Amino acid sequence: MEFNLDNLVRENIKRMTAYSSARHEYSGTASIFLDANENSFGSPLSENYNRYPDPLQLKLKEKLSNIKGVPFQNIFLGNGSDEAIDLLFRIFCEPGKDNVIIFPPTYGMYEVCAEMNNVTVKKVSLTENFQLDLSAIEKAIDATTKLIFVCSPNNPTGNSINRNDIEVILNNFDGLVVIDEAYINYAKQKTFIPELTEYPNLVILQTLSKAWGLAGLRLGMAFAGQPIIDYLNKVKYPYNINTATQNLAIEALSNISSINNWTKTTVEQKEWLKEELLELEFVQTVYPSDANFILVKMTDAKKVYNYLSAKGIIVRDRSNIILCDDCLRITIGTPDENKQLVEALKLYGA
Ligand SMILES: *Cc1c(COP(=O)(O)O)cnc(C)c1O
């Protein structure tokens, strides 16, 4: 199979001229900026936000480039991973014509973005083991399939998808394979980032929202070959990452030690919680997890959910989702929170 990015991109996206901002046109050093109609006096905050932010976030990307081992030209930053997901639809999927493939049960935003963009979603369920059904996937792919979303570790099941299976798709599909690695910091499985140089059809999504503890900042990353990154930059809003987010992210990325400790503790707590839950007679299965949450199958999950929320403990009810009958998804909290969860569950039905 021959991969050709230009055959995948929508004609209107190829044709369009990107918005050219004032800060785009001038990128040298200067001392007087009278080009962008900003308020030159300052802003009513202790830090100055009167200037537009760097549209390509180069300082922040340099920092990420060092941490991730990826040249900055291969990094796109979005308002959460969700922005990158939406832009991929808008660049590659012709509304009413093209389709994408997802593997339920999985992250909800792929389908939301597809519907928003009037793009057909083909669903190929994971197997009972929450792995890819390669022969069903092969049958689902057609000439108008543009994107395949692989979430690994997968939300809400928690497991990593077998690496060899992902490679089979990467090697045989001439659309884009989007691997969502939102939970990769917790996984034993390695990131696909080193494979970027090998696969021009690979897009990797990561986020600062989970292990990095910055869900409130809204900063998501896409890693891909430069031609794909160039298209993402072409269609994004010019100033999609605000100055406060850029500055705070740069500061946070210099503070890695607490992140590593939190991740380690989360993984240890996950094992502890799993053992405690398996002691409870209404808990049937705690599925293997490479993420910061566990999927738990139990007798009458809805009743357990209601019991916990009445006690002020909120978990995610996934019992209406395919392959997740009677399952709750439980995020790993602090040791104290996890202990309170277990104490509450021990009193359930007592
Ligand atoms: C939480 C999550 C994200 C993160 O999305 P942001 O928009 O970056 O907060 C992405 N993918 C999956 C599978 C997630 O669970």
mmCIF file of C-alpha atoms and ligand atoms in Angstrom:
data_model
loop_
_atom_site.group_PDB
_atom_site.id
_atom_site.type_symbol
_atom_site.label_atom_id
_atom_site.label_comp_id
_atom_site.label_asym_id
_atom_site.label_seq_id
_atom_site.Cartn_x
_atom_site.Cartn_y
_atom_site.Cartn_z
ATOM 1 C CA MET A 1 0.000 0.000 0.000
ATOM 2 C CA GLU A 2 1.114 3.479 -0.836
ATOM 3 C CA PHE A 3 0.623 6.216 1.730
ATOM 4 C CA ASN A 4 -0.043 9.604 0.202
ATOM 5 C CA LEU A 5 -1.137 12.365 2.560
ATOM 6 C CA ASP A 6 -2.396 14.589 -0.256
ATOM 7 C CA ASN A 7 -4.931 11.936 -1.252
ATOM 8 C CA LEU A 8 -6.359 12.015 2.268
ATOM 9 C CA VAL A 9 -6.710 15.762 2.808
ATOM 10 C CA ARG A 10 -10.021 17.421 1.886
ATOM 11 C CA GLU A 11 -9.776 19.584 -1.238
ATOM 12 C CA ASN A 12 -11.038 22.740 0.509
ATOM 13 C CA ILE A 13 -8.350 22.377 3.183
ATOM 14 C CA LYS A 14 -5.629 21.985 0.572
ATOM 15 C CA ARG A 15 -6.940 25.056 -1.273
ATOM 16 C CA MET A 16 -7.557 27.410 1.624
ATOM 17 C CA THR A 17 -5.128 30.083 2.733
ATOM 18 C CA ALA A 18 -4.399 30.004 6.454
ATOM 19 C CA TYR A 19 -5.169 33.108 8.494
ATOM 20 C CA SER A 20 -2.028 35.159 8.769
ATOM 21 C CA SER A 21 -1.795 36.897 12.120
ATOM 22 C CA ALA A 22 0.320 39.928 12.877
ATOM 23 C CA ARG A 23 2.589 37.814 15.088
ATOM 24 C CA HIS A 24 2.982 35.310 12.270
ATOM 25 C CA GLU A 25 4.195 37.833 9.752
ATOM 26 C CA TYR A 26 6.825 39.371 11.982
ATOM 27 C CA SER A 27 9.025 37.013 13.987
ATOM 28 C CA GLY A 28 12.299 38.880 14.552
ATOM 29 C CA THR A 29 13.179 40.986 17.567
ATOM 30 C CA ALA A 30 11.681 44.444 17.864
ATOM 31 C CA SER A 31 10.861 46.831 20.680
ATOM 32 C CA ILE A 32 7.785 48.637 19.439
ATOM 33 C CA PHE A 33 4.794 46.577 18.388
ATOM 34 C CA LEU A 34 2.166 48.614 16.558
ATOM 35 C CA ASP A 35 0.982 45.799 14.299
ATOM 36 C CA ALA A 36 -1.772 43.941 16.142
ATOM 37 C CA ASN A 37 -4.111 46.583 17.595
ATOM 38 C CA GLU A 38 -3.347 45.477 21.141
ATOM 39 C CA ASN A 39 -3.515 47.812 24.129
ATOM 40 C CA SER A 40 0.081 48.994 24.378
ATOM 41 C CA PHE A 41 -0.288 50.266 27.959
ATOM 42 C CA GLY A 42 -0.628 46.907 29.651
ATOM 43 C CA SER A 43 -3.396 44.814 31.217
ATOM 44 C CA PRO A 44 -5.242 45.107 34.550
ATOM 45 C CA LEU A 45 -3.381 42.077 35.947
ATOM 46 C CA SER A 46 -0.061 41.684 37.708
ATOM 47 C CA GLU A 47 1.242 39.749 34.729
ATOM 48 C CA ASN A 48 0.892 41.329 31.327
ATOM 49 C CA TYR A 49 -1.543 39.694 28.982
ATOM 50 C CA ASN A 50 -1.969 42.650 26.637
ATOM 51 C CA ARG A 51 0.007 40.934 23.847
ATOM 52 C CA TYR A 52 -1.289 38.096 21.704
ATOM 53 C CA PRO A 53 0.335 34.749 22.467
ATOM 54 C CA ASP A 54 2.875 32.984 20.263
ATOM 55 C CA PRO A 55 0.641 31.211 17.706
ATOM 56 C CA LEU A 56 3.070 28.283 17.423
ATOM 57 C CA GLN A 57 4.026 28.093 21.134
ATOM 58 C CA LEU A 58 7.705 27.637 20.338
ATOM 59 C CA LYS A 59 9.086 28.051 23.874
ATOM 60 C CA LEU A 60 6.682 25.484 25.231
ATOM 61 C CA LYS A 61 7.344 23.116 22.337
ATOM 62 C CA GLU A 62 11.099 23.323 22.955
ATOM 63 C CA LYS A 63 10.474 22.185 26.500
ATOM 64 C CA LEU A 64 8.208 19.351 25.363
ATOM 65 C CA SER A 65 10.654 18.435 22.637
ATOM 66 C CA ASN A 66 13.349 17.799 25.267
ATOM 67 C CA ILE A 67 11.058 15.766 27.491
ATOM 68 C CA LYS A 68 9.476 13.704 24.722
ATOM 69 C CA GLY A 69 12.476 13.375 22.426
ATOM 70 C CA VAL A 70 10.503 14.712 19.463
ATOM 71 C CA PRO A 71 11.590 17.644 17.249
ATOM 72 C CA PHE A 72 9.283 20.632 17.759
ATOM 73 C CA GLN A 73 8.232 20.437 14.100
ATOM 74 C CA ASN A 74 6.510 17.158 14.956
ATOM 75 C CA ILE A 75 4.446 18.606 17.806
ATOM 76 C CA PHE A 76 0.993 20.212 17.634
ATOM 77 C CA LEU A 77 -0.568 21.747 20.736
ATOM 78 C CA GLY A 78 -4.297 22.038 21.196
ATOM 79 C CA ASN A 79 -6.932 23.140 23.675
ATOM 80 C CA GLY A 80 -6.924 19.616 25.119
ATOM 81 C CA SER A 81 -6.495 16.501 22.962
ATOM 82 C CA ASP A 82 -10.080 17.133 22.017
ATOM 83 C CA GLU A 83 -9.028 20.003 19.746
ATOM 84 C CA ALA A 84 -6.614 17.754 17.843
ATOM 85 C CA ILE A 85 -9.322 15.097 17.455
ATOM 86 C CA ASP A 86 -11.764 17.639 16.022
ATOM 87 C CA LEU A 87 -9.169 19.130 13.671
ATOM 88 C CA LEU A 88 -8.294 15.684 12.295
ATOM 89 C CA PHE A 89 -11.939 15.280 11.289
ATOM 90 C CA ARG A 90 -12.052 18.699 9.706
ATOM 91 C CA ILE A 91 -8.832 18.199 7.731
ATOM 92 C CA PHE A 92 -9.350 14.660 6.520
ATOM 93 C CA CYS A 93 -13.037 13.714 6.557
ATOM 94 C CA GLU A 94 -15.433 14.965 3.904
ATOM 95 C CA PRO A 95 -18.816 15.394 5.671
ATOM 96 C CA GLY A 96 -21.476 13.048 4.379
ATOM 97 C CA LYS A 97 -18.934 10.979 2.477
ATOM 98 C CA ASP A 98 -15.956 9.721 4.467
ATOM 99 C CA ASN A 99 -15.926 7.437 7.491
ATOM 100 C CA VAL A 100 -13.754 6.631 10.492
ATOM 101 C CA ILE A 101 -13.390 3.457 12.552
ATOM 102 C CA ILE A 102 -13.483 3.270 16.334
ATOM 103 C CA PHE A 103 -13.311 0.301 18.722
ATOM 104 C CA PRO A 104 -15.992 0.433 21.432
ATOM 105 C CA PRO A 105 -16.036 0.536 24.327
ATOM 106 C CA THR A 106 -13.756 3.546 24.014
ATOM 107 C CA TYR A 107 -13.362 7.278 24.616
ATOM 108 C CA GLY A 108 -16.540 9.165 23.740
ATOM 109 C CA MET A 109 -15.080 12.195 21.970
ATOM 110 C CA TYR A 110 -14.206 10.340 18.739
ATOM 111 C CA GLU A 111 -17.870 9.702 18.054
ATOM 112 C CA VAL A 112 -18.988 13.145 19.269
ATOM 113 C CA CYS A 113 -16.538 14.847 16.898
ATOM 114 C CA ALA A 114 -17.593 12.546 14.058
ATOM 115 C CA GLU A 115 -21.264 13.397 14.551
ATOM 116 C CA MET A 116 -20.491 17.087 14.868
ATOM 117 C CA ASN A 117 -18.694 16.913 11.530
ATOM 118 C CA ASN A 118 -21.331 14.691 9.878
ATOM 119 C CA VAL A 119 -18.848 11.870 9.394
ATOM 120 C CA THR A 120 -19.933 8.220 9.571
ATOM 121 C CA VAL A 121 -18.543 6.158 12.437
ATOM 122 C CA LYS A 122 -17.952 2.459 11.831
ATOM 123 C CA LYS A 123 -17.809 0.598 15.106
ATOM 124 C CA VAL A 124 -15.803 -2.582 15.458
ATOM 125 C CA SER A 125 -16.191 -3.787 19.024
ATOM 126 C CA LEU A 126 -13.195 -4.923 20.972
ATOM 127 C CA THR A 127 -13.053 -8.651 21.709
ATOM 128 C CA GLU A 128 -14.066 -10.085 25.102
ATOM 129 C CA ASN A 129 -10.462 -9.456 26.206
ATOM 130 C CA PHE A 130 -10.774 -5.823 25.123
ATOM 131 C CA GLN A 131 -8.352 -6.350 22.233
ATOM 132 C CA LEU A 132 -8.624 -5.527 18.524
ATOM 133 C CA ASP A 133 -10.618 -7.801 16.219
ATOM 134 C CA LEU A 134 -8.259 -7.567 13.255
ATOM 135 C CA SER A 135 -10.317 -9.533 10.750
ATOM 136 C CA ALA A 136 -13.447 -7.483 11.498
ATOM 137 C CA ILE A 137 -11.374 -4.307 11.173
ATOM 138 C CA GLU A 138 -10.039 -5.417 7.798
ATOM 139 C CA LYS A 139 -13.619 -5.945 6.605
ATOM 140 C CA ALA A 140 -14.744 -2.548 7.907
ATOM 141 C CA ILE A 141 -12.070 -0.553 6.068
ATOM 142 C CA ASP A 142 -13.176 0.815 2.712
ATOM 143 C CA ALA A 143 -11.938 3.384 0.197
ATOM 144 C CA THR A 144 -13.448 6.290 2.172
ATOM 145 C CA THR A 145 -12.099 5.296 5.589
ATOM 146 C CA LYS A 146 -9.834 8.151 6.625
ATOM 147 C CA LEU A 147 -9.071 7.688 10.312
ATOM 148 C CA ILE A 148 -8.784 4.758 12.715
ATOM 149 C CA PHE A 149 -8.751 5.607 16.422
ATOM 150 C CA VAL A 150 -6.850 3.294 18.762
ATOM 151 C CA CYS A 151 -7.028 4.255 22.419
ATOM 152 C CA SER A 152 -4.193 2.618 24.346
ATOM 153 C CA PRO A 153 -4.391 2.310 27.308
ATOM 154 C CA ASN A 154 -8.081 2.260 26.498
ATOM 155 C CA ASN A 155 -10.716 4.291 28.324
ATOM 156 C CA PRO A 156 -12.908 2.885 29.961
ATOM 157 C CA THR A 157 -11.420 -0.630 29.991
ATOM 158 C CA GLY A 158 -7.950 0.406 31.214
ATOM 159 C CA ASN A 159 -5.902 -2.150 29.283
ATOM 160 C CA SER A 160 -3.232 -1.492 26.679
ATOM 161 C CA ILE A 161 -3.931 -2.683 23.153
ATOM 162 C CA ASN A 162 -1.484 -5.333 21.869
ATOM 163 C CA ARG A 163 1.364 -3.561 20.154
ATOM 164 C CA ASN A 164 1.637 -6.090 17.325
ATOM 165 C CA ASP A 165 -2.031 -5.596 16.433
ATOM 166 C CA ILE A 166 -1.562 -1.821 16.244
ATOM 167 C CA GLU A 167 1.456 -2.370 14.013
ATOM 168 C CA VAL A 168 -0.602 -4.576 11.701
ATOM 169 C CA ILE A 169 -3.000 -1.666 11.185
ATOM 170 C CA LEU A 170 -0.182 0.852 10.769
ATOM 171 C CA ASN A 171 1.395 -1.355 8.103
ATOM 172 C CA ASN A 172 -1.776 -2.113 6.176
ATOM 173 C CA PHE A 173 -4.043 0.936 6.374
ATOM 174 C CA ASP A 174 -3.316 3.868 4.087
ATOM 175 C CA GLY A 175 -5.411 6.349 6.053
ATOM 176 C CA LEU A 176 -4.274 7.779 9.406
ATOM 177 C CA VAL A 177 -3.926 5.699 12.558
ATOM 178 C CA VAL A 178 -4.541 7.880 15.618
ATOM 179 C CA ILE A 179 -3.166 6.336 18.800
ATOM 180 C CA ASP A 180 -4.571 8.061 21.872
ATOM 181 C CA GLU A 181 -2.004 7.698 24.638
ATOM 182 C CA ALA A 182 -3.730 9.872 27.264
ATOM 183 C CA TYR A 183 -2.789 7.335 29.987
ATOM 184 C CA ILE A 184 0.641 6.312 28.703
ATOM 185 C CA ASN A 185 2.468 7.613 31.812
ATOM 186 C CA TYR A 186 0.810 4.872 33.871
ATOM 187 C CA ALA A 187 1.401 2.066 31.362
ATOM 188 C CA LYS A 188 3.936 -0.729 31.194
ATOM 189 C CA GLN A 189 3.466 -0.550 27.421
ATOM 190 C CA LYS A 190 5.816 1.918 25.700
ATOM 191 C CA THR A 191 4.738 4.959 23.709
ATOM 192 C CA PHE A 192 4.660 4.770 19.898
ATOM 193 C CA ILE A 193 6.599 8.046 19.670
ATOM 194 C CA PRO A 194 9.827 6.307 18.500
ATOM 195 C CA GLU A 195 7.801 4.835 15.618
ATOM 196 C CA LEU A 196 6.911 8.270 14.210
ATOM 197 C CA THR A 197 9.867 8.223 11.842
ATOM 198 C CA GLU A 198 8.772 4.859 10.490
ATOM 199 C CA TYR A 199 5.057 5.507 9.886
ATOM 200 C CA PRO A 200 3.953 8.620 7.949
ATOM 201 C CA ASN A 201 0.327 7.644 8.723
ATOM 202 C CA LEU A 202 0.776 7.720 12.513
ATOM 203 C CA VAL A 203 -0.670 10.390 14.816
ATOM 204 C CA ILE A 204 -0.093 10.079 18.571
ATOM 205 C CA LEU A 205 -2.222 11.994 21.062
ATOM 206 C CA GLN A 206 -1.082 12.747 24.585
ATOM 207 C CA THR A 207 -2.338 15.234 27.143
ATOM 208 C CA LEU A 208 -1.326 17.167 30.231
ATOM 209 C CA SER A 209 -4.786 16.407 31.679
ATOM 210 C CA LYS A 210 -4.040 13.096 33.404
ATOM 211 C CA ALA A 211 -0.646 12.162 34.908
ATOM 212 C CA TRP A 212 0.579 15.748 34.615
ATOM 213 C CA GLY A 213 -2.218 16.996 36.830
ATOM 214 C CA LEU A 214 -3.201 19.894 34.570
ATOM 215 C CA ALA A 215 -6.708 19.046 33.337
ATOM 216 C CA GLY A 216 -7.771 22.608 34.118
ATOM 217 C CA LEU A 217 -5.168 24.134 31.814
ATOM 218 C CA ARG A 218 -6.515 22.364 28.697
ATOM 219 C CA LEU A 219 -3.352 21.387 26.893
ATOM 220 C CA GLY A 220 -3.220 18.416 24.555
ATOM 221 C CA MET A 221 -0.435 17.264 22.263
ATOM 222 C CA ALA A 222 -0.405 15.586 18.886
ATOM 223 C CA PHE A 223 2.811 14.056 17.557
ATOM 224 C CA ALA A 224 3.066 13.251 13.849
ATOM 225 C CA GLY A 225 5.117 13.725 10.706
ATOM 226 C CA GLN A 226 5.632 17.355 9.758
ATOM 227 C CA PRO A 227 3.173 17.344 6.808
ATOM 228 C CA ILE A 228 0.349 16.351 9.188
ATOM 229 C CA ILE A 229 1.454 18.882 11.826
ATOM 230 C CA ASP A 230 1.543 21.595 9.155
ATOM 231 C CA TYR A 231 -2.100 20.889 8.284
ATOM 232 C CA LEU A 232 -3.122 20.975 11.957
ATOM 233 C CA ASN A 233 -1.429 24.358 12.287
ATOM 234 C CA LYS A 234 -3.075 25.557 9.100
ATOM 235 C CA VAL A 235 -6.640 24.945 10.291
ATOM 236 C CA LYS A 236 -6.393 25.682 14.037
ATOM 237 C CA TYR A 237 -7.546 29.015 15.403
ATOM 238 C CA PRO A 238 -4.490 31.309 15.278
ATOM 239 C CA TYR A 239 -4.162 31.794 19.045
ATOM 240 C CA ASN A 240 -5.557 28.478 20.270
ATOM 241 C CA ILE A 241 -3.266 28.245 23.320
ATOM 242 C CA ASN A 242 -3.495 31.333 25.498
ATOM 243 C CA THR A 243 -0.516 33.018 27.152
ATOM 244 C CA ALA A 244 -1.475 31.924 30.673
ATOM 245 C CA THR A 245 -1.618 28.278 29.606
ATOM 246 C CA GLN A 246 1.678 28.498 27.733
ATOM 247 C CA ASN A 247 3.468 30.101 30.692
ATOM 248 C CA LEU A 248 1.976 27.782 33.299
ATOM 249 C CA ALA A 249 2.740 24.701 31.216
ATOM 250 C CA ILE A 250 6.369 25.792 30.816
ATOM 251 C CA GLU A 251 6.551 26.217 34.590
ATOM 252 C CA ALA A 252 4.911 22.837 35.236
ATOM 253 C CA LEU A 253 7.232 20.991 32.861
ATOM 254 C CA SER A 254 10.183 22.164 34.959
ATOM 255 C CA ASN A 255 8.632 20.477 37.989
ATOM 256 C CA ILE A 256 8.739 16.827 37.046
ATOM 257 C CA SER A 257 9.698 15.180 40.331
ATOM 258 C CA SER A 258 6.291 15.317 42.006
ATOM 259 C CA ILE A 259 4.683 13.973 38.824
ATOM 260 C CA ASN A 260 6.845 10.863 38.893
ATOM 261 C CA ASN A 261 6.024 10.263 42.551
ATOM 262 C CA TRP A 262 2.302 10.689 41.996
ATOM 263 C CA THR A 263 2.377 8.287 39.071
ATOM 264 C CA LYS A 264 4.275 5.683 41.098
ATOM 265 C CA THR A 265 1.882 6.016 44.037
ATOM 266 C CA THR A 266 -1.128 5.788 41.726
ATOM 267 C CA VAL A 267 0.140 2.519 40.260
ATOM 268 C CA GLU A 268 0.791 1.103 43.767
ATOM 269 C CA GLN A 269 -2.623 2.249 44.988
ATOM 270 C CA LYS A 270 -4.264 0.639 41.964
ATOM 271 C CA GLU A 271 -2.860 -2.757 43.017
ATOM 272 C CA TRP A 272 -3.946 -2.198 46.611
ATOM 273 C CA LEU A 273 -7.449 -1.150 45.596
ATOM 274 C CA LYS A 274 -7.778 -4.105 43.244
ATOM 275 C CA GLU A 275 -6.985 -6.553 46.058
ATOM 276 C CA GLU A 276 -9.346 -4.857 48.481
ATOM 277 C CA LEU A 277 -12.184 -4.828 45.949
ATOM 278 C CA LEU A 278 -11.736 -8.505 45.125
ATOM 279 C CA GLU A 279 -12.419 -9.260 48.813
ATOM 280 C CA LEU A 280 -15.969 -7.938 48.421
ATOM 281 C CA GLU A 281 -18.517 -10.569 47.543
ATOM 282 C CA PHE A 282 -20.466 -8.346 45.115
ATOM 283 C CA VAL A 283 -17.311 -7.621 43.084
ATOM 284 C CA GLN A 284 -16.927 -10.090 40.232
ATOM 285 C CA THR A 285 -13.996 -8.822 38.172
ATOM 286 C CA VAL A 286 -11.395 -6.109 38.364
ATOM 287 C CA TYR A 287 -10.056 -5.855 34.831
ATOM 288 C CA PRO A 288 -6.305 -5.438 34.236
ATOM 289 C CA SER A 289 -5.442 -1.750 33.984
ATOM 290 C CA ASP A 290 -2.482 0.141 32.555
ATOM 291 C CA ALA A 291 -4.157 3.446 33.422
ATOM 292 C CA ASN A 292 -5.046 5.525 36.514
ATOM 293 C CA PHE A 293 -8.460 3.902 36.823
ATOM 294 C CA ILE A 294 -9.941 0.433 37.010
ATOM 295 C CA LEU A 295 -13.024 -1.065 35.429
ATOM 296 C CA VAL A 296 -14.876 -3.195 37.958
ATOM 297 C CA LYS A 297 -17.674 -5.641 37.217
ATOM 298 C CA MET A 298 -20.071 -6.160 40.108
ATOM 299 C CA THR A 299 -23.527 -7.365 40.988
ATOM 300 C CA ASP A 300 -25.999 -4.543 40.296
ATOM 301 C CA ALA A 301 -23.464 -1.807 39.492
ATOM 302 C CA LYS A 302 -26.168 0.871 39.314
ATOM 303 C CA LYS A 303 -27.198 0.181 42.881
ATOM 304 C CA VAL A 304 -23.582 0.389 44.031
ATOM 305 C CA TYR A 305 -23.192 3.630 42.089
ATOM 306 C CA ASN A 306 -26.234 5.165 43.788
ATOM 307 C CA TYR A 307 -25.078 3.948 47.193
ATOM 308 C CA LEU A 308 -21.657 5.550 46.721
ATOM 309 C CA SER A 309 -22.984 8.843 45.400
ATOM 310 C CA ALA A 310 -25.326 9.109 48.390
ATOM 311 C CA LYS A 311 -22.141 8.935 50.483
ATOM 312 C CA GLY A 312 -20.530 11.683 48.414
ATOM 313 C CA ILE A 313 -18.246 9.339 46.466
ATOM 314 C CA ILE A 314 -18.650 9.703 42.721
ATOM 315 C CA VAL A 315 -17.435 7.031 40.319
ATOM 316 C CA ARG A 316 -18.337 6.564 36.651
ATOM 317 C CA ASP A 317 -21.242 4.312 35.806
ATOM 318 C CA ARG A 318 -20.336 2.533 32.566
ATOM 319 C CA SER A 319 -22.965 -0.195 32.880
ATOM 320 C CA ASN A 320 -24.897 0.941 29.792
ATOM 321 C CA ILE A 321 -21.878 0.628 27.535
ATOM 322 C CA ILE A 322 -21.108 -2.279 25.251
ATOM 323 C CA LEU A 323 -18.973 -5.007 26.927
ATOM 324 C CA CYS A 324 -19.249 -3.105 30.222
ATOM 325 C CA ASP A 325 -22.486 -4.541 31.651
ATOM 326 C CA ASP A 326 -22.590 -3.924 35.399
ATOM 327 C CA CYS A 327 -19.270 -2.096 35.343
ATOM 328 C CA LEU A 328 -18.143 0.974 37.228
ATOM 329 C CA ARG A 329 -15.022 2.871 36.249
ATOM 330 C CA ILE A 330 -13.161 4.004 39.324
ATOM 331 C CA THR A 331 -10.366 6.585 39.211
ATOM 332 C CA ILE A 332 -7.476 5.907 41.587
ATOM 333 C CA GLY A 333 -7.508 8.653 44.207
ATOM 334 C CA THR A 334 -5.124 9.551 47.006
ATOM 335 C CA PRO A 335 -4.422 6.754 49.528
ATOM 336 C CA ASP A 336 -6.878 8.393 51.922
ATOM 337 C CA GLU A 337 -9.619 8.656 49.299
ATOM 338 C CA ASN A 338 -9.106 5.057 48.237
ATOM 339 C CA LYS A 339 -9.333 3.929 51.859
ATOM 340 C CA GLN A 340 -12.604 5.816 52.316
ATOM 341 C CA LEU A 341 -13.968 4.211 49.142
ATOM 342 C CA VAL A 342 -13.103 0.733 50.420
ATOM 343 C CA GLU A 343 -14.567 1.457 53.884
ATOM 344 C CA ALA A 344 -17.803 2.642 52.280
ATOM 345 C CA LEU A 345 -18.004 -0.418 50.033
ATOM 346 C CA LYS A 346 -17.410 -2.751 52.986
ATOM 347 C CA LEU A 347 -20.593 -1.338 54.545
ATOM 348 C CA TYR A 348 -22.594 -1.749 51.326
ATOM 349 C CA GLY A 349 -25.568 -4.045 51.872
ATOM 350 C CA ALA A 350 -24.635 -4.486 55.543
HETATM 351 C C1 LIG B 1 -8.982 12.110 29.388
HETATM 352 C C2 LIG B 1 -8.737 11.665 27.994
HETATM 353 C C3 LIG B 1 -8.209 12.539 27.042
HETATM 354 C C4 LIG B 1 -7.844 13.927 27.442
HETATM 355 O O1 LIG B 1 -8.498 14.884 26.787
HETATM 356 P P1 LIG B 1 -8.086 16.413 27.032
HETATM 357 O O2 LIG B 1 -8.952 17.099 26.058
HETATM 358 O O3 LIG B 1 -6.616 16.519 26.685
HETATM 359 O O4 LIG B 1 -8.341 16.741 28.449
HETATM 360 C C5 LIG B 1 -7.958 12.073 25.781
HETATM 361 N N1 LIG B 1 -8.199 10.794 25.445
HETATM 362 C C6 LIG B 1 -8.688 9.922 26.347
HETATM 363 C C7 LIG B 1 -8.885 8.512 25.961
HETATM 364 C C8 LIG B 1 -8.990 10.335 27.635
HETATM 365 O O5 LIG B 1 -9.498 9.461 28.523
#
